[in-house]
PDB file of C-alpha atoms in Angstrom:
ATOM      1  CA  MET A  21      22.699  26.247 -48.472  1.00 92.00           C
ATOM      2  CA  THR A  22      20.640  29.186 -46.720  1.00 96.00           C
ATOM      3  CA  VAL A  23      16.536  27.845 -45.982  1.00 98.00           C
ATOM      4  CA  TYR A  24      15.068  30.734 -45.324  1.00 98.00           C
ATOM      5  CA  CYS A  25      11.711  30.765 -42.884  1.00 98.00           C
ATOM      6  CA  ILE A  26       9.775  34.319 -44.290  1.00 98.00           C
ATOM      7  CA  ASP A  27       7.161  36.051 -42.559  1.00 96.00           C
ATOM      8  CA  THR A  28       3.337  36.913 -43.985  1.00 94.00           C
ATOM      9  CA  SER A  29       4.992  41.458 -44.301  1.00 93.00           C
ATOM     10  CA  SER A  30       7.435  40.252 -46.793  1.00 96.00           C
ATOM     11  CA  LEU A  31       5.280  38.084 -49.120  1.00 97.00           C
ATOM     12  CA  ILE A  32       2.658  40.661 -49.108  1.00 96.00           C
ATOM     13  CA  ALA A  33       4.768  43.494 -49.403  1.00 96.00           C
ATOM     14  CA  ALA A  34       6.649  42.427 -52.751  1.00 97.00           C
ATOM     15  CA  TRP A  35       2.898  40.733 -53.836  1.00 97.00           C
ATOM     16  CA  GLN A  36       1.642  44.146 -53.230  1.00 95.00           C
ATOM     17  CA  GLU A  37       4.222  46.290 -53.021  1.00 94.00           C
ATOM     18  CA  ARG A  38       7.268  46.054 -54.532  1.00 95.00           C
ATOM     19  CA  TYR A  39       7.621  43.044 -57.193  1.00 96.00           C
ATOM     20  CA  PRO A  40       3.853  42.198 -58.472  1.00 96.00           C
ATOM     21  CA  ILE A  41       4.274  39.607 -60.239  1.00 96.00           C
ATOM     22  CA  GLU A  42       2.520  40.706 -63.631  1.00 95.00           C
ATOM     23  CA  ASN A  43       5.584  43.239 -63.152  1.00 95.00           C
ATOM     24  CA  PHE A  44       7.947  40.671 -61.647  1.00 95.00           C
ATOM     25  CA  PRO A  45       6.965  37.225 -63.813  1.00 96.00           C
ATOM     26  CA  SER A  46      11.234  36.674 -63.169  1.00 96.00           C
ATOM     27  CA  PHE A  47      11.500  37.159 -59.134  1.00 97.00           C
ATOM     28  CA  TRP A  48       8.739  34.870 -58.250  1.00 98.00           C
ATOM     29  CA  ASN A  49       9.892  32.314 -60.469  1.00 97.00           C
ATOM     30  CA  LYS A  50      12.518  32.430 -58.797  1.00 98.00           C
ATOM     31  CA  MET A  51      10.999  32.552 -55.300  1.00 98.00           C
ATOM     32  CA  ASP A  52       8.776  28.986 -55.743  1.00 98.00           C
ATOM     33  CA  GLN A  53      12.642  27.163 -57.290  1.00 98.00           C
ATOM     34  CA  LEU A  54      13.188  27.715 -53.325  1.00 98.00           C
ATOM     35  CA  ILE A  55       9.684  27.002 -52.325  1.00 98.00           C
ATOM     36  CA  SER A  56      10.611  23.913 -55.041  1.00 98.00           C
ATOM     37  CA  ASP A  57      14.293  22.877 -53.623  1.00 98.00           C
ATOM     38  CA  LYS A  58      12.735  23.400 -50.143  1.00 98.00           C
ATOM     39  CA  ARG A  59      14.417  26.816 -48.976  1.00 98.00           C
ATOM     40  CA  LEU A  60      11.653  28.583 -48.524  1.00 98.00           C
ATOM     41  CA  ILE A  61       9.319  26.985 -45.674  1.00 98.00           C
ATOM     42  CA  ALA A  62       6.060  29.471 -43.330  1.00 98.00           C
ATOM     43  CA  PRO A  63       5.289  28.597 -40.333  1.00 98.00           C
ATOM     44  CA  ILE A  64       0.455  26.894 -42.231  1.00 97.00           C
ATOM     45  CA  GLU A  65      -0.251  29.718 -39.612  1.00 96.00           C
ATOM     46  CA  VAL A  66       1.444  31.966 -42.773  1.00 97.00           C
ATOM     47  CA  LEU A  67      -0.857  30.574 -45.481  1.00 97.00           C
ATOM     48  CA  ASN A  68      -4.246  30.377 -42.700  1.00 94.00           C
ATOM     49  CA  GLU A  69      -2.988  34.198 -42.046  1.00 92.00           C
ATOM     50  CA  MET A  70      -2.896  34.878 -45.760  1.00 93.00           C
ATOM     51  CA  LYS A  71      -6.533  33.974 -46.327  1.00 91.00           C
ATOM     52  CA  LYS A  72      -7.599  37.501 -45.180  1.00 88.00           C
ATOM     53  CA  ARG A  73      -5.053  39.625 -46.419  1.00 88.00           C
ATOM     54  CA  SER A  74      -4.698  39.206 -50.206  1.00 90.00           C
ATOM     55  CA  ASP A  75      -7.479  36.016 -52.858  1.00 93.00           C
ATOM     56  CA  GLU A  76      -4.548  36.212 -55.173  1.00 95.00           C
ATOM     57  CA  LEU A  77      -1.060  35.307 -52.645  1.00 96.00           C
ATOM     58  CA  HIS A  78      -3.104  32.973 -50.802  1.00 97.00           C
ATOM     59  CA  ALA A  79      -3.447  30.629 -54.110  1.00 97.00           C
ATOM     60  CA  TRP A  80      -0.971  30.996 -55.691  1.00 98.00           C
ATOM     61  CA  LEU A  81       0.512  29.696 -51.856  1.00 98.00           C
ATOM     62  CA  LYS A  82      -2.044  26.952 -51.365  1.00 97.00           C
ATOM     63  CA  ALA A  83      -1.130  25.719 -54.833  1.00 98.00           C
ATOM     64  CA  ARG A  84       2.691  25.207 -53.461  1.00 98.00           C
ATOM     65  CA  PRO A  85       1.940  23.571 -50.071  1.00 98.00           C
ATOM     66  CA  GLN A  86       5.148  21.910 -49.798  1.00 98.00           C
ATOM     67  CA  MET A  87       5.958  25.538 -48.689  1.00 98.00           C
ATOM     68  CA  PHE A  88       4.548  24.907 -45.607  1.00 98.00           C
ATOM     69  CA  ARG A  89       4.870  23.249 -42.015  1.00 97.00           C
ATOM     70  CA  GLU A  90       2.798  21.909 -39.761  1.00 97.00           C
ATOM     71  CA  LEU A  91       2.918  22.991 -35.848  1.00 96.00           C
ATOM     72  CA  ASP A  92       4.423  20.420 -34.555  1.00 97.00           C
ATOM     73  CA  ASP A  93       4.793  19.679 -30.716  1.00 98.00           C
ATOM     74  CA  ALA A  94       8.788  21.330 -31.039  1.00 98.00           C
ATOM     75  CA  ILE A  95       7.859  24.415 -32.605  1.00 97.00           C
ATOM     76  CA  GLN A  96       4.600  25.366 -30.525  1.00 97.00           C
ATOM     77  CA  LEU A  97       7.146  24.600 -27.575  1.00 98.00           C
ATOM     78  CA  GLU A  98       8.832  27.014 -28.867  1.00 97.00           C
ATOM     79  CA  ALA A  99       6.065  29.167 -29.444  1.00 96.00           C
ATOM     80  CA  VAL A 100       5.202  29.155 -26.846  1.00 96.00           C
ATOM     81  CA  ARG A 101       8.422  30.179 -24.879  1.00 97.00           C
ATOM     82  CA  VAL A 102       8.848  33.148 -27.246  1.00 96.00           C
ATOM     83  CA  LEU A 103       5.577  34.323 -26.524  1.00 94.00           C
ATOM     84  CA  THR A 104       5.802  34.338 -22.368  1.00 94.00           C
ATOM     85  CA  GLN A 105       8.821  36.942 -23.511  1.00 94.00           C
ATOM     86  CA  PHE A 106       7.460  38.725 -25.646  1.00 93.00           C
ATOM     87  CA  PRO A 107       3.718  38.586 -24.856  1.00 90.00           C
ATOM     88  CA  ARG A 108       3.051  41.661 -26.805  1.00 88.00           C
ATOM     89  CA  LEU A 109       4.165  39.660 -30.193  1.00 89.00           C
ATOM     90  CA  VAL A 110       0.667  38.849 -30.338  1.00 86.00           C
ATOM     91  CA  GLY A 111      -1.693  41.581 -29.423  1.00 71.00           C
ATOM     92  CA  GLU A 112      -4.901  43.184 -30.717  1.00 59.00           C
ATOM     93  CA  ARG A 113      -2.977  46.353 -33.008  1.00 53.00           C
ATOM     94  CA  LYS A 114      -3.993  46.817 -36.846  1.00 45.00           C
ATOM     95  CA  LEU A 115      -2.127  43.856 -38.581  1.00 49.00           C
ATOM     96  CA  ARG A 116      -0.744  42.214 -35.605  1.00 49.00           C
ATOM     97  CA  THR A 117      -1.153  38.363 -37.066  1.00 55.00           C
ATOM     98  CA  SER A 118      -0.674  35.465 -34.680  1.00 82.00           C
ATOM     99  CA  ALA A 119       0.737  33.450 -37.284  1.00 94.00           C
ATOM    100  CA  ASP A 120       4.714  35.980 -36.253  1.00 94.00           C
ATOM    101  CA  PRO A 121       5.002  34.126 -32.886  1.00 96.00           C
ATOM    102  CA  PHE A 122       4.764  30.432 -35.644  1.00 97.00           C
ATOM    103  CA  VAL A 123       7.888  31.940 -37.695  1.00 98.00           C
ATOM    104  CA  VAL A 124       9.312  32.609 -35.140  1.00 98.00           C
ATOM    105  CA  ALA A 125       9.088  29.584 -33.367  1.00 98.00           C
ATOM    106  CA  LEU A 126       9.658  27.976 -36.778  1.00 98.00           C
ATOM    107  CA  ALA A 127      12.903  29.906 -37.431  1.00 98.00           C
ATOM    108  CA  ARG A 128      14.698  28.600 -33.968  1.00 97.00           C
ATOM    109  CA  VAL A 129      13.764  24.699 -34.615  1.00 97.00           C
ATOM    110  CA  GLU A 130      15.287  24.730 -37.608  1.00 96.00           C
ATOM    111  CA  ASN A 131      17.882  27.031 -37.942  1.00 96.00           C
ATOM    112  CA  LEU A 132      16.971  29.624 -40.475  1.00 97.00           C
ATOM    113  CA  SER A 133      16.555  32.468 -41.298  1.00 97.00           C
ATOM    114  CA  LEU A 134      14.704  34.581 -40.840  1.00 98.00           C
ATOM    115  CA  VAL A 135      12.372  36.712 -43.799  1.00 98.00           C
ATOM    116  CA  THR A 136      10.725  39.750 -42.115  1.00 97.00           C
ATOM    117  CA  ASP A 137       9.883  43.224 -43.763  1.00 95.00           C
ATOM    118  CA  GLU A 138       8.708  44.549 -40.212  1.00 94.00           C
ATOM    119  CA  LYS A 139      10.175  47.558 -39.024  1.00 95.00           C
ATOM    120  CA  PRO A 140      11.742  47.147 -35.380  1.00 95.00           C
ATOM    121  CA  THR A 141      10.127  49.449 -32.458  1.00 94.00           C
ATOM    122  CA  GLY A 142      12.374  49.764 -30.168  1.00 93.00           C
ATOM    123  CA  ASN A 143       9.672  49.069 -28.148  1.00 91.00           C
ATOM    124  CA  ALA A 144       9.311  45.950 -25.397  1.00 83.00           C
ATOM    125  CA  ASN A 145       4.677  46.706 -25.176  1.00 86.00           C
ATOM    126  CA  ARG A 146       5.133  46.877 -29.091  1.00 89.00           C
ATOM    127  CA  PRO A 147       7.976  44.383 -30.903  1.00 94.00           C
ATOM    128  CA  ASN A 148       7.819  43.329 -33.749  1.00 94.00           C
ATOM    129  CA  ILE A 149       9.310  40.859 -35.018  1.00 95.00           C
ATOM    130  CA  PRO A 150      13.239  42.269 -36.347  1.00 96.00           C
ATOM    131  CA  ASP A 151      12.993  43.212 -31.433  1.00 96.00           C
ATOM    132  CA  VAL A 152      11.791  39.368 -31.402  1.00 96.00           C
ATOM    133  CA  CYS A 153      15.097  38.463 -33.207  1.00 96.00           C
ATOM    134  CA  LEU A 154      17.886  40.931 -31.523  1.00 95.00           C
ATOM    135  CA  SER A 155      16.719  40.609 -28.585  1.00 95.00           C
ATOM    136  CA  LEU A 156      16.993  36.389 -28.768  1.00 96.00           C
ATOM    137  CA  ALA A 157      20.254  36.925 -30.334  1.00 95.00           C
ATOM    138  CA  MET A 158      18.867  35.104 -34.435  1.00 95.00           C
ATOM    139  CA  THR A 159      19.229  37.562 -37.497  1.00 90.00           C
ATOM    140  CA  SER A 160      16.758  38.591 -39.624  1.00 95.00           C
ATOM    141  CA  MET A 161      16.472  39.787 -43.215  1.00 97.00           C
ATOM    142  CA  SER A 162      14.643  41.908 -45.459  1.00 97.00           C
ATOM    143  CA  VAL A 163      13.451  40.110 -49.231  1.00 97.00           C
ATOM    144  CA  LEU A 164      15.477  42.147 -50.470  1.00 96.00           C
ATOM    145  CA  ASP A 165      18.790  41.373 -48.395  1.00 97.00           C
ATOM    146  CA  LEU A 166      17.469  37.038 -49.919  1.00 98.00           C
ATOM    147  CA  ILE A 167      17.968  38.795 -53.635  1.00 97.00           C
ATOM    148  CA  LYS A 168      20.938  40.026 -52.716  1.00 97.00           C
ATOM    149  CA  ALA A 169      21.924  36.766 -50.559  1.00 97.00           C
ATOM    150  CA  GLU A 170      20.567  34.934 -53.238  1.00 98.00           C
ATOM    151  CA  LYS A 171      22.653  37.006 -55.844  1.00 97.00           C
ATOM    152  CA  TRP A 172      19.841  37.235 -58.264  1.00 97.00           C
ATOM    153  CA  VAL A 173      19.422  39.754 -61.219  1.00 94.00           C
ATOM    154  CA  ILE A 174      15.507  41.130 -61.642  1.00 86.00           C
ATOM    155  CA  GLY A 175      15.182  41.730 -65.365  1.00 71.00           C
TER     156      GLY A 175
END
């Protein structure tokens, strides 16, 4: 069974733009089941970051603490490696977030499928998660790719 490590961008895009809970409750029930089955996880930094981005989504996520991994030594060391290679992954650009290196690190440490709705920039000076994944020979997928991989029918 595939285990997914999800980025803040995917959660925000799903909640606010693509699958609002009031219109797609079955989608969120399926996400909740993945969380309950320990197949959808994220570093604790995603929850911390969400506090600044969406009160409603933060509350929904906070009610699912089993989803979040603390930043143990292995994750922190891998995040340092990622940031050493890609120092601009975290920057001052608008919406540039602090969770990104930890999402990549957790996915690498635990060999997880990384879910992000960021788009690649193709620019080493302004990389997004897909750019880092490509460079590190990791695969990344969108929420829609996750839906297809899980063979969900929403409707």
